[in-house]
JSON list of C-alpha atoms in Angstrom, two decimals:
[
{"chain": "A", "resi": 4, "resn": "UNK", "atom": "CA", "xyz": [64.51, 94.85, 111.63]},
{"chain": "A", "resi": 5, "resn": "UNK", "atom": "CA", "xyz": [67.36, 92.60, 112.68]},
{"chain": "A", "resi": 6, "resn": "UNK", "atom": "CA", "xyz": [70.55, 94.47, 113.49]},
{"chain": "A", "resi": 7, "resn": "UNK", "atom": "CA", "xyz": [73.93, 93.07, 114.47]},
{"chain": "A", "resi": 8, "resn": "UNK", "atom": "CA", "xyz": [76.81, 94.99, 116.04]},
{"chain": "A", "resi": 9, "resn": "UNK", "atom": "CA", "xyz": [80.32, 93.71, 116.65]},
{"chain": "A", "resi": 10, "resn": "UNK", "atom": "CA", "xyz": [82.45, 94.99, 119.50]},
{"chain": "A", "resi": 11, "resn": "UNK", "atom": "CA", "xyz": [85.83, 94.17, 120.96]},
{"chain": "A", "resi": 12, "resn": "UNK", "atom": "CA", "xyz": [89.49, 95.18, 121.00]},
{"chain": "A", "resi": 13, "resn": "UNK", "atom": "CA", "xyz": [90.94, 96.47, 117.78]},
{"chain": "A", "resi": 14, "resn": "UNK", "atom": "CA", "xyz": [94.47, 95.39, 118.67]},
{"chain": "A", "resi": 15, "resn": "UNK", "atom": "CA", "xyz": [95.60, 92.00, 119.94]},
{"chain": "A", "resi": 16, "resn": "UNK", "atom": "CA", "xyz": [99.12, 90.82, 120.60]},
{"chain": "A", "resi": 17, "resn": "UNK", "atom": "CA", "xyz": [100.48, 87.69, 118.92]},
{"chain": "A", "resi": 18, "resn": "UNK", "atom": "CA", "xyz": [99.89, 84.47, 120.89]},
{"chain": "A", "resi": 19, "resn": "UNK", "atom": "CA", "xyz": [97.02, 86.04, 122.81]},
{"chain": "A", "resi": 20, "resn": "UNK", "atom": "CA", "xyz": [93.30, 85.44, 122.36]},
{"chain": "A", "resi": 21, "resn": "UNK", "atom": "CA", "xyz": [90.96, 87.50, 120.21]},
{"chain": "A", "resi": 22, "resn": "UNK", "atom": "CA", "xyz": [87.51, 88.00, 121.75]},
{"chain": "A", "resi": 23, "resn": "UNK", "atom": "CA", "xyz": [84.60, 89.67, 120.01]},
{"chain": "A", "resi": 24, "resn": "UNK", "atom": "CA", "xyz": [80.95, 90.19, 120.86]},
{"chain": "A", "resi": 25, "resn": "UNK", "atom": "CA", "xyz": [78.02, 90.38, 118.49]},
{"chain": "A", "resi": 26, "resn": "UNK", "atom": "CA", "xyz": [74.97, 92.09, 119.92]},
{"chain": "A", "resi": 27, "resn": "UNK", "atom": "CA", "xyz": [71.70, 91.34, 118.16]},
{"chain": "A", "resi": 28, "resn": "UNK", "atom": "CA", "xyz": [68.62, 93.54, 118.25]},
{"chain": "A", "resi": 29, "resn": "UNK", "atom": "CA", "xyz": [65.26, 93.08, 116.60]},
{"chain": "A", "resi": 30, "resn": "UNK", "atom": "CA", "xyz": [65.32, 89.29, 116.91]},
{"chain": "A", "resi": 31, "resn": "UNK", "atom": "CA", "xyz": [65.89, 86.71, 119.60]},
{"chain": "A", "resi": 32, "resn": "UNK", "atom": "CA", "xyz": [68.88, 84.52, 118.78]},
{"chain": "A", "resi": 33, "resn": "UNK", "atom": "CA", "xyz": [67.14, 81.43, 120.14]},
{"chain": "A", "resi": 34, "resn": "UNK", "atom": "CA", "xyz": [64.22, 81.86, 117.71]},
{"chain": "A", "resi": 35, "resn": "UNK", "atom": "CA", "xyz": [66.00, 80.89, 114.51]},
{"chain": "A", "resi": 36, "resn": "UNK", "atom": "CA", "xyz": [69.01, 81.40, 112.24]},
{"chain": "A", "resi": 37, "resn": "UNK", "atom": "CA", "xyz": [72.57, 80.26, 112.50]},
{"chain": "A", "resi": 38, "resn": "UNK", "atom": "CA", "xyz": [74.75, 83.03, 113.94]},
{"chain": "A", "resi": 39, "resn": "UNK", "atom": "CA", "xyz": [78.06, 83.19, 112.16]},
{"chain": "A", "resi": 40, "resn": "UNK", "atom": "CA", "xyz": [81.43, 84.82, 112.31]},
{"chain": "A", "resi": 41, "resn": "UNK", "atom": "CA", "xyz": [83.07, 85.69, 109.00]},
{"chain": "A", "resi": 42, "resn": "UNK", "atom": "CA", "xyz": [86.29, 87.53, 108.39]},
{"chain": "A", "resi": 43, "resn": "UNK", "atom": "CA", "xyz": [87.71, 89.47, 105.49]},
{"chain": "A", "resi": 44, "resn": "UNK", "atom": "CA", "xyz": [91.45, 89.59, 105.13]},
{"chain": "A", "resi": 45, "resn": "UNK", "atom": "CA", "xyz": [93.36, 92.47, 103.55]},
{"chain": "A", "resi": 46, "resn": "UNK", "atom": "CA", "xyz": [93.00, 91.94, 99.82]},
{"chain": "A", "resi": 47, "resn": "UNK", "atom": "CA", "xyz": [89.36, 90.77, 99.71]},
{"chain": "A", "resi": 48, "resn": "UNK", "atom": "CA", "xyz": [89.63, 87.10, 100.77]},
{"chain": "A", "resi": 49, "resn": "UNK", "atom": "CA", "xyz": [86.59, 86.10, 102.86]},
{"chain": "A", "resi": 50, "resn": "UNK", "atom": "CA", "xyz": [86.52, 83.19, 105.30]},
{"chain": "A", "resi": 51, "resn": "UNK", "atom": "CA", "xyz": [83.57, 81.69, 107.12]},
{"chain": "A", "resi": 52, "resn": "UNK", "atom": "CA", "xyz": [84.78, 80.88, 110.64]},
{"chain": "A", "resi": 53, "resn": "UNK", "atom": "CA", "xyz": [81.83, 79.11, 112.20]},
{"chain": "A", "resi": 54, "resn": "UNK", "atom": "CA", "xyz": [78.40, 79.48, 113.70]},
{"chain": "A", "resi": 55, "resn": "UNK", "atom": "CA", "xyz": [76.28, 78.86, 116.74]},
{"chain": "A", "resi": 56, "resn": "UNK", "atom": "CA", "xyz": [72.77, 77.82, 115.88]},
{"chain": "A", "resi": 57, "resn": "UNK", "atom": "CA", "xyz": [69.56, 79.05, 117.47]},
{"chain": "A", "resi": 58, "resn": "UNK", "atom": "CA", "xyz": [69.53, 75.80, 119.46]},
{"chain": "A", "resi": 59, "resn": "UNK", "atom": "CA", "xyz": [73.09, 76.27, 120.68]},
{"chain": "A", "resi": 60, "resn": "UNK", "atom": "CA", "xyz": [74.94, 73.78, 118.52]},
{"chain": "A", "resi": 61, "resn": "UNK", "atom": "CA", "xyz": [78.16, 74.89, 116.89]},
{"chain": "A", "resi": 62, "resn": "UNK", "atom": "CA", "xyz": [79.89, 74.26, 113.59]},
{"chain": "A", "resi": 63, "resn": "UNK", "atom": "CA", "xyz": [83.42, 75.44, 112.94]},
{"chain": "A", "resi": 64, "resn": "UNK", "atom": "CA", "xyz": [85.65, 75.74, 109.95]},
{"chain": "A", "resi": 65, "resn": "UNK", "atom": "CA", "xyz": [88.13, 72.85, 110.30]},
{"chain": "A", "resi": 66, "resn": "UNK", "atom": "CA", "xyz": [90.96, 75.23, 109.45]},
{"chain": "A", "resi": 67, "resn": "UNK", "atom": "CA", "xyz": [90.29, 76.91, 112.80]},
{"chain": "A", "resi": 68, "resn": "UNK", "atom": "CA", "xyz": [88.86, 74.07, 114.82]},
{"chain": "A", "resi": 69, "resn": "UNK", "atom": "CA", "xyz": [91.59, 73.86, 117.41]},
{"chain": "A", "resi": 70, "resn": "UNK", "atom": "CA", "xyz": [91.60, 77.61, 118.07]},
{"chain": "A", "resi": 71, "resn": "UNK", "atom": "CA", "xyz": [88.00, 78.78, 117.79]},
{"chain": "A", "resi": 72, "resn": "UNK", "atom": "CA", "xyz": [85.08, 78.88, 120.16]},
{"chain": "A", "resi": 73, "resn": "UNK", "atom": "CA", "xyz": [81.68, 80.46, 119.56]},
{"chain": "A", "resi": 74, "resn": "UNK", "atom": "CA", "xyz": [79.39, 80.84, 122.54]},
{"chain": "A", "resi": 75, "resn": "UNK", "atom": "CA", "xyz": [76.34, 82.86, 123.46]},
{"chain": "A", "resi": 76, "resn": "UNK", "atom": "CA", "xyz": [74.54, 84.65, 126.27]},
{"chain": "A", "resi": 77, "resn": "UNK", "atom": "CA", "xyz": [70.85, 84.29, 125.57]},
{"chain": "A", "resi": 78, "resn": "UNK", "atom": "CA", "xyz": [69.93, 86.66, 128.40]},
{"chain": "A", "resi": 79, "resn": "UNK", "atom": "CA", "xyz": [71.79, 89.46, 126.62]},
{"chain": "A", "resi": 80, "resn": "UNK", "atom": "CA", "xyz": [70.96, 88.26, 123.09]},
{"chain": "A", "resi": 81, "resn": "UNK", "atom": "CA", "xyz": [74.64, 88.18, 122.25]},
{"chain": "A", "resi": 82, "resn": "UNK", "atom": "CA", "xyz": [77.04, 85.67, 120.79]},
{"chain": "A", "resi": 83, "resn": "UNK", "atom": "CA", "xyz": [80.79, 85.64, 121.02]},
{"chain": "A", "resi": 84, "resn": "UNK", "atom": "CA", "xyz": [83.93, 84.69, 119.15]},
{"chain": "A", "resi": 85, "resn": "UNK", "atom": "CA", "xyz": [87.11, 83.57, 120.82]},
{"chain": "A", "resi": 86, "resn": "UNK", "atom": "CA", "xyz": [90.14, 82.80, 118.69]},
{"chain": "A", "resi": 87, "resn": "UNK", "atom": "CA", "xyz": [93.19, 81.57, 120.52]},
{"chain": "A", "resi": 88, "resn": "UNK", "atom": "CA", "xyz": [96.89, 81.80, 119.78]},
{"chain": "A", "resi": 89, "resn": "UNK", "atom": "CA", "xyz": [96.50, 84.52, 117.19]},
{"chain": "A", "resi": 90, "resn": "UNK", "atom": "CA", "xyz": [99.22, 85.48, 114.74]},
{"chain": "A", "resi": 91, "resn": "UNK", "atom": "CA", "xyz": [99.58, 88.38, 112.35]},
{"chain": "A", "resi": 92, "resn": "UNK", "atom": "CA", "xyz": [97.76, 86.18, 109.81]},
{"chain": "A", "resi": 93, "resn": "UNK", "atom": "CA", "xyz": [94.57, 86.70, 111.85]},
{"chain": "A", "resi": 94, "resn": "UNK", "atom": "CA", "xyz": [94.55, 90.42, 111.09]},
{"chain": "A", "resi": 95, "resn": "UNK", "atom": "CA", "xyz": [91.21, 90.98, 109.38]},
{"chain": "A", "resi": 96, "resn": "UNK", "atom": "CA", "xyz": [87.86, 92.69, 109.54]},
{"chain": "A", "resi": 97, "resn": "UNK", "atom": "CA", "xyz": [85.52, 90.46, 111.51]},
{"chain": "A", "resi": 98, "resn": "UNK", "atom": "CA", "xyz": [81.81, 90.33, 110.77]},
{"chain": "A", "resi": 99, "resn": "UNK", "atom": "CA", "xyz": [78.94, 88.66, 112.53]},
{"chain": "A", "resi": 100, "resn": "UNK", "atom": "CA", "xyz": [76.01, 87.61, 110.39]},
{"chain": "A", "resi": 101, "resn": "UNK", "atom": "CA", "xyz": [72.80, 85.62, 110.51]},
{"chain": "A", "resi": 102, "resn": "UNK", "atom": "CA", "xyz": [72.18, 82.79, 108.09]},
{"chain": "A", "resi": 103, "resn": "UNK", "atom": "CA", "xyz": [69.62, 80.31, 106.96]},
{"chain": "A", "resi": 104, "resn": "UNK", "atom": "CA", "xyz": [70.67, 77.48, 104.70]},
{"chain": "A", "resi": 105, "resn": "UNK", "atom": "CA", "xyz": [67.98, 78.39, 102.21]},
{"chain": "A", "resi": 106, "resn": "UNK", "atom": "CA", "xyz": [68.66, 82.09, 101.91]},
{"chain": "A", "resi": 107, "resn": "UNK", "atom": "CA", "xyz": [72.24, 82.54, 103.00]},
{"chain": "A", "resi": 108, "resn": "UNK", "atom": "CA", "xyz": [73.49, 85.51, 105.02]},
{"chain": "A", "resi": 109, "resn": "UNK", "atom": "CA", "xyz": [70.63, 87.96, 105.29]},
{"chain": "A", "resi": 110, "resn": "UNK", "atom": "CA", "xyz": [71.91, 90.29, 108.02]},
{"chain": "A", "resi": 111, "resn": "UNK", "atom": "CA", "xyz": [75.43, 91.49, 108.74]},
{"chain": "A", "resi": 112, "resn": "UNK", "atom": "CA", "xyz": [77.11, 93.63, 111.33]},
{"chain": "A", "resi": 113, "resn": "UNK", "atom": "CA", "xyz": [79.16, 96.60, 110.21]},
{"chain": "A", "resi": 114, "resn": "UNK", "atom": "CA", "xyz": [82.40, 94.75, 110.85]},
{"chain": "A", "resi": 115, "resn": "UNK", "atom": "CA", "xyz": [85.28, 95.43, 113.21]},
{"chain": "A", "resi": 116, "resn": "UNK", "atom": "CA", "xyz": [88.93, 95.58, 112.25]},
{"chain": "A", "resi": 117, "resn": "UNK", "atom": "CA", "xyz": [91.22, 93.51, 114.44]},
{"chain": "A", "resi": 118, "resn": "UNK", "atom": "CA", "xyz": [94.94, 93.95, 114.05]},
{"chain": "A", "resi": 119, "resn": "UNK", "atom": "CA", "xyz": [97.33, 91.41, 115.50]},
{"chain": "A", "resi": 120, "resn": "UNK", "atom": "CA", "xyz": [100.58, 93.14, 116.30]},
{"chain": "A", "resi": 121, "resn": "UNK", "atom": "CA", "xyz": [103.07, 93.43, 119.09]},
{"chain": "B", "resi": 13, "resn": "UNK", "atom": "CA", "xyz": [86.86, 72.24, 100.98]},
{"chain": "B", "resi": 14, "resn": "UNK", "atom": "CA", "xyz": [84.87, 73.38, 97.96]},
{"chain": "B", "resi": 15, "resn": "UNK", "atom": "CA", "xyz": [86.96, 75.83, 95.96]},
{"chain": "B", "resi": 16, "resn": "UNK", "atom": "CA", "xyz": [85.03, 78.67, 94.37]},
{"chain": "B", "resi": 17, "resn": "UNK", "atom": "CA", "xyz": [86.86, 80.07, 91.35]},
{"chain": "B", "resi": 18, "resn": "UNK", "atom": "CA", "xyz": [85.55, 83.50, 90.50]},
{"chain": "B", "resi": 19, "resn": "UNK", "atom": "CA", "xyz": [86.41, 85.47, 87.37]},
{"chain": "B", "resi": 20, "resn": "UNK", "atom": "CA", "xyz": [87.31, 88.09, 86.41]},
{"chain": "B", "resi": 21, "resn": "UNK", "atom": "CA", "xyz": [89.26, 89.56, 89.29]},
{"chain": "B", "resi": 22, "resn": "UNK", "atom": "CA", "xyz": [88.14, 93.01, 88.21]},
{"chain": "B", "resi": 23, "resn": "UNK", "atom": "CA", "xyz": [86.11, 94.63, 85.49]},
{"chain": "B", "resi": 24, "resn": "UNK", "atom": "CA", "xyz": [85.54, 98.19, 84.40]},
{"chain": "B", "resi": 25, "resn": "UNK", "atom": "CA", "xyz": [82.14, 98.87, 82.91]},
{"chain": "B", "resi": 26, "resn": "UNK", "atom": "CA", "xyz": [80.52, 102.01, 81.55]},
{"chain": "B", "resi": 27, "resn": "UNK", "atom": "CA", "xyz": [77.18, 103.11, 82.90]},
{"chain": "B", "resi": 28, "resn": "UNK", "atom": "CA", "xyz": [74.38, 101.43, 81.02]},
{"chain": "B", "resi": 29, "resn": "UNK", "atom": "CA", "xyz": [76.53, 98.58, 79.78]},
{"chain": "B", "resi": 30, "resn": "UNK", "atom": "CA", "xyz": [76.17, 94.94, 80.84]},
{"chain": "B", "resi": 31, "resn": "UNK", "atom": "CA", "xyz": [78.49, 93.04, 83.16]},
{"chain": "B", "resi": 32, "resn": "UNK", "atom": "CA", "xyz": [78.98, 89.36, 83.84]},
{"chain": "B", "resi": 33, "resn": "UNK", "atom": "CA", "xyz": [80.81, 87.48, 86.59]},
{"chain": "B", "resi": 34, "resn": "UNK", "atom": "CA", "xyz": [81.54, 83.77, 86.59]},
{"chain": "B", "resi": 35, "resn": "UNK", "atom": "CA", "xyz": [81.83, 81.45, 89.54]},
{"chain": "B", "resi": 36, "resn": "UNK", "atom": "CA", "xyz": [82.86, 77.80, 89.23]},
{"chain": "B", "resi": 37, "resn": "UNK", "atom": "CA", "xyz": [82.85, 75.34, 92.09]},
{"chain": "B", "resi": 38, "resn": "UNK", "atom": "CA", "xyz": [85.19, 72.39, 92.50]},
{"chain": "B", "resi": 39, "resn": "UNK", "atom": "CA", "xyz": [82.25, 70.10, 93.15]},
{"chain": "B", "resi": 40, "resn": "UNK", "atom": "CA", "xyz": [78.51, 70.09, 92.58]},
{"chain": "B", "resi": 41, "resn": "UNK", "atom": "CA", "xyz": [76.55, 72.47, 94.76]},
{"chain": "B", "resi": 42, "resn": "UNK", "atom": "CA", "xyz": [73.34, 70.47, 94.50]},
{"chain": "B", "resi": 43, "resn": "UNK", "atom": "CA", "xyz": [72.37, 69.48, 98.02]},
{"chain": "B", "resi": 44, "resn": "UNK", "atom": "CA", "xyz": [70.61, 66.33, 99.20]},
{"chain": "B", "resi": 45, "resn": "UNK", "atom": "CA", "xyz": [67.38, 68.33, 99.11]},
{"chain": "B", "resi": 46, "resn": "UNK", "atom": "CA", "xyz": [67.88, 68.92, 95.42]},
{"chain": "B", "resi": 47, "resn": "UNK", "atom": "CA", "xyz": [68.40, 72.62, 96.02]},
{"chain": "B", "resi": 48, "resn": "UNK", "atom": "CA", "xyz": [71.55, 74.49, 95.01]},
{"chain": "B", "resi": 49, "resn": "UNK", "atom": "CA", "xyz": [72.82, 76.78, 97.73]},
{"chain": "B", "resi": 50, "resn": "UNK", "atom": "CA", "xyz": [74.69, 79.38, 95.73]},
{"chain": "B", "resi": 51, "resn": "UNK", "atom": "CA", "xyz": [74.57, 83.02, 96.76]},
{"chain": "B", "resi": 52, "resn": "UNK", "atom": "CA", "xyz": [75.88, 86.29, 95.37]},
{"chain": "B", "resi": 53, "resn": "UNK", "atom": "CA", "xyz": [76.88, 89.16, 97.63]},
{"chain": "B", "resi": 54, "resn": "UNK", "atom": "CA", "xyz": [77.98, 92.74, 96.99]},
{"chain": "B", "resi": 55, "resn": "UNK", "atom": "CA", "xyz": [80.26, 94.68, 99.27]},
{"chain": "B", "resi": 56, "resn": "UNK", "atom": "CA", "xyz": [80.17, 98.36, 98.46]},
{"chain": "B", "resi": 57, "resn": "UNK", "atom": "CA", "xyz": [83.10, 100.52, 99.61]},
{"chain": "B", "resi": 58, "resn": "UNK", "atom": "CA", "xyz": [82.92, 101.12, 103.35]},
{"chain": "B", "resi": 59, "resn": "UNK", "atom": "CA", "xyz": [79.91, 98.86, 103.83]},
{"chain": "B", "resi": 60, "resn": "UNK", "atom": "CA", "xyz": [79.20, 95.34, 104.98]},
{"chain": "B", "resi": 61, "resn": "UNK", "atom": "CA", "xyz": [78.47, 92.65, 102.40]},
{"chain": "B", "resi": 62, "resn": "UNK", "atom": "CA", "xyz": [74.89, 92.56, 101.22]},
{"chain": "B", "resi": 63, "resn": "UNK", "atom": "CA", "xyz": [73.05, 89.56, 99.89]},
{"chain": "B", "resi": 64, "resn": "UNK", "atom": "CA", "xyz": [71.89, 89.98, 96.30]},
{"chain": "B", "resi": 65, "resn": "UNK", "atom": "CA", "xyz": [70.85, 86.51, 95.21]},
{"chain": "B", "resi": 66, "resn": "UNK", "atom": "CA", "xyz": [70.24, 83.15, 96.88]},
{"chain": "B", "resi": 67, "resn": "UNK", "atom": "CA", "xyz": [69.45, 79.69, 95.53]},
{"chain": "B", "resi": 68, "resn": "UNK", "atom": "CA", "xyz": [71.30, 80.59, 92.30]},
{"chain": "B", "resi": 69, "resn": "UNK", "atom": "CA", "xyz": [68.70, 82.94, 90.89]},
{"chain": "B", "resi": 70, "resn": "UNK", "atom": "CA", "xyz": [66.36, 84.30, 93.57]},
{"chain": "B", "resi": 71, "resn": "UNK", "atom": "CA", "xyz": [66.73, 88.04, 94.05]},
{"chain": "B", "resi": 72, "resn": "UNK", "atom": "CA", "xyz": [66.73, 89.37, 97.56]},
{"chain": "B", "resi": 73, "resn": "UNK", "atom": "CA", "xyz": [64.03, 91.86, 98.45]},
{"chain": "B", "resi": 74, "resn": "UNK", "atom": "CA", "xyz": [64.81, 95.29, 97.04]},
{"chain": "B", "resi": 75, "resn": "UNK", "atom": "CA", "xyz": [67.40, 94.10, 94.54]},
{"chain": "B", "resi": 76, "resn": "UNK", "atom": "CA", "xyz": [66.59, 95.51, 91.09]},
{"chain": "B", "resi": 77, "resn": "UNK", "atom": "CA", "xyz": [65.84, 93.10, 88.30]},
{"chain": "B", "resi": 78, "resn": "UNK", "atom": "CA", "xyz": [68.87, 94.41, 86.43]},
{"chain": "B", "resi": 79, "resn": "UNK", "atom": "CA", "xyz": [70.59, 91.70, 88.41]},
{"chain": "B", "resi": 80, "resn": "UNK", "atom": "CA", "xyz": [70.14, 88.05, 87.52]},
{"chain": "B", "resi": 81, "resn": "UNK", "atom": "CA", "xyz": [71.75, 84.80, 88.52]},
{"chain": "B", "resi": 82, "resn": "UNK", "atom": "CA", "xyz": [71.92, 81.58, 86.61]},
{"chain": "B", "resi": 83, "resn": "UNK", "atom": "CA", "xyz": [73.74, 78.29, 86.46]},
{"chain": "B", "resi": 84, "resn": "UNK", "atom": "CA", "xyz": [73.71, 74.78, 87.81]},
{"chain": "B", "resi": 85, "resn": "UNK", "atom": "CA", "xyz": [75.89, 72.10, 89.36]},
{"chain": "B", "resi": 86, "resn": "UNK", "atom": "CA", "xyz": [79.33, 73.74, 89.27]},
{"chain": "B", "resi": 87, "resn": "UNK", "atom": "CA", "xyz": [78.98, 76.67, 86.90]},
{"chain": "B", "resi": 88, "resn": "UNK", "atom": "CA", "xyz": [77.26, 79.92, 87.87]},
{"chain": "B", "resi": 89, "resn": "UNK", "atom": "CA", "xyz": [76.94, 83.46, 86.52]},
{"chain": "B", "resi": 90, "resn": "UNK", "atom": "CA", "xyz": [75.87, 86.83, 87.86]},
{"chain": "B", "resi": 91, "resn": "UNK", "atom": "CA", "xyz": [74.73, 89.30, 85.23]},
{"chain": "B", "resi": 92, "resn": "UNK", "atom": "CA", "xyz": [73.95, 92.97, 85.46]},
{"chain": "B", "resi": 93, "resn": "UNK", "atom": "CA", "xyz": [71.96, 94.01, 82.42]},
{"chain": "B", "resi": 94, "resn": "UNK", "atom": "CA", "xyz": [72.72, 97.73, 82.71]},
{"chain": "B", "resi": 95, "resn": "UNK", "atom": "CA", "xyz": [75.36, 98.85, 85.17]},
{"chain": "B", "resi": 96, "resn": "UNK", "atom": "CA", "xyz": [74.58, 101.85, 87.36]},
{"chain": "B", "resi": 97, "resn": "UNK", "atom": "CA", "xyz": [76.96, 103.90, 89.49]},
{"chain": "B", "resi": 98, "resn": "UNK", "atom": "CA", "xyz": [75.60, 102.31, 92.66]},
{"chain": "B", "resi": 99, "resn": "UNK", "atom": "CA", "xyz": [76.74, 98.88, 91.47]},
{"chain": "B", "resi": 100, "resn": "UNK", "atom": "CA", "xyz": [80.42, 99.49, 92.15]},
{"chain": "B", "resi": 101, "resn": "UNK", "atom": "CA", "xyz": [82.08, 97.32, 94.76]},
{"chain": "B", "resi": 102, "resn": "UNK", "atom": "CA", "xyz": [83.30, 93.77, 95.22]},
{"chain": "B", "resi": 103, "resn": "UNK", "atom": "CA", "xyz": [81.03, 90.88, 94.24]},
{"chain": "B", "resi": 104, "resn": "UNK", "atom": "CA", "xyz": [81.38, 87.48, 95.89]},
{"chain": "B", "resi": 105, "resn": "UNK", "atom": "CA", "xyz": [79.86, 84.12, 95.21]},
{"chain": "B", "resi": 106, "resn": "UNK", "atom": "CA", "xyz": [79.29, 81.91, 98.25]},
{"chain": "B", "resi": 107, "resn": "UNK", "atom": "CA", "xyz": [78.38, 78.25, 98.44]},
{"chain": "B", "resi": 108, "resn": "UNK", "atom": "CA", "xyz": [76.20, 77.05, 101.30]},
{"chain": "B", "resi": 109, "resn": "UNK", "atom": "CA", "xyz": [75.85, 73.40, 100.33]},
{"chain": "B", "resi": 110, "resn": "UNK", "atom": "CA", "xyz": [78.98, 71.94, 101.86]},
{"chain": "B", "resi": 111, "resn": "UNK", "atom": "CA", "xyz": [80.78, 72.75, 105.08]},
{"chain": "B", "resi": 112, "resn": "UNK", "atom": "CA", "xyz": [82.93, 74.67, 105.49]},
{"chain": "B", "resi": 113, "resn": "UNK", "atom": "CA", "xyz": [81.06, 77.40, 103.65]},
{"chain": "B", "resi": 114, "resn": "UNK", "atom": "CA", "xyz": [83.37, 78.97, 101.09]},
{"chain": "B", "resi": 115, "resn": "UNK", "atom": "CA", "xyz": [83.52, 82.21, 99.15]},
{"chain": "B", "resi": 116, "resn": "UNK", "atom": "CA", "xyz": [84.84, 83.11, 95.76]},
{"chain": "B", "resi": 117, "resn": "UNK", "atom": "CA", "xyz": [87.85, 85.40, 95.71]},
{"chain": "B", "resi": 118, "resn": "UNK", "atom": "CA", "xyz": [85.82, 88.43, 94.72]},
{"chain": "B", "resi": 119, "resn": "UNK", "atom": "CA", "xyz": [85.35, 90.55, 91.60]},
{"chain": "B", "resi": 120, "resn": "UNK", "atom": "CA", "xyz": [85.88, 94.28, 91.82]},
{"chain": "B", "resi": 121, "resn": "UNK", "atom": "CA", "xyz": [83.49, 96.22, 89.62]},
{"chain": "B", "resi": 122, "resn": "UNK", "atom": "CA", "xyz": [84.62, 99.70, 88.69]},
{"chain": "B", "resi": 123, "resn": "UNK", "atom": "CA", "xyz": [82.69, 102.28, 86.72]},
{"chain": "B", "resi": 124, "resn": "UNK", "atom": "CA", "xyz": [84.45, 103.32, 83.54]}
]
């Protein structure tokens, strides 16, 4: 069974960078799927942030394009989120998830709350 | 971006009663393949979102057939024929046809 697990700091200061790791078990991230980051803001709003594909290509939400980077370490079967110049508006629960176009987001991590505050 | 307008914001339903959630997109979700990439997700309290339905009406493995999805082009509906206690949470529609992927604003289902 595919399992995803987010990890990273729960508190980030404004103007700094937010960095999260998604560790994948039960599947090799180079075998298939797009590997996404999604966030849920306080109050239920969900936002797809971007993905890195199994081949290594990336696709970002234009609303974040200047601040976001998604990379991977295939040797560790992990992929990463970096979001630069964060503000309090970036406070959210961040999820990693696997997706196919046909079937959507099949597997999700448990989510990690990141608070942006000084 | 494709705007997904989801209604109602919340609904309170007694056990055994039906429930219905609407999702309307600002443009057609029919892709160049002819497929419509519309999903429904449920986020139960304290849990991650879980896929219920993909391609408008295909139930994910293990999802009871009390759930059904329908619709086309820009107008979609999730129906629960008989609500059970385990159905409470926030339901989201999600379109996967156009980038960026976009979600509806969520519908909170409470048990009356």
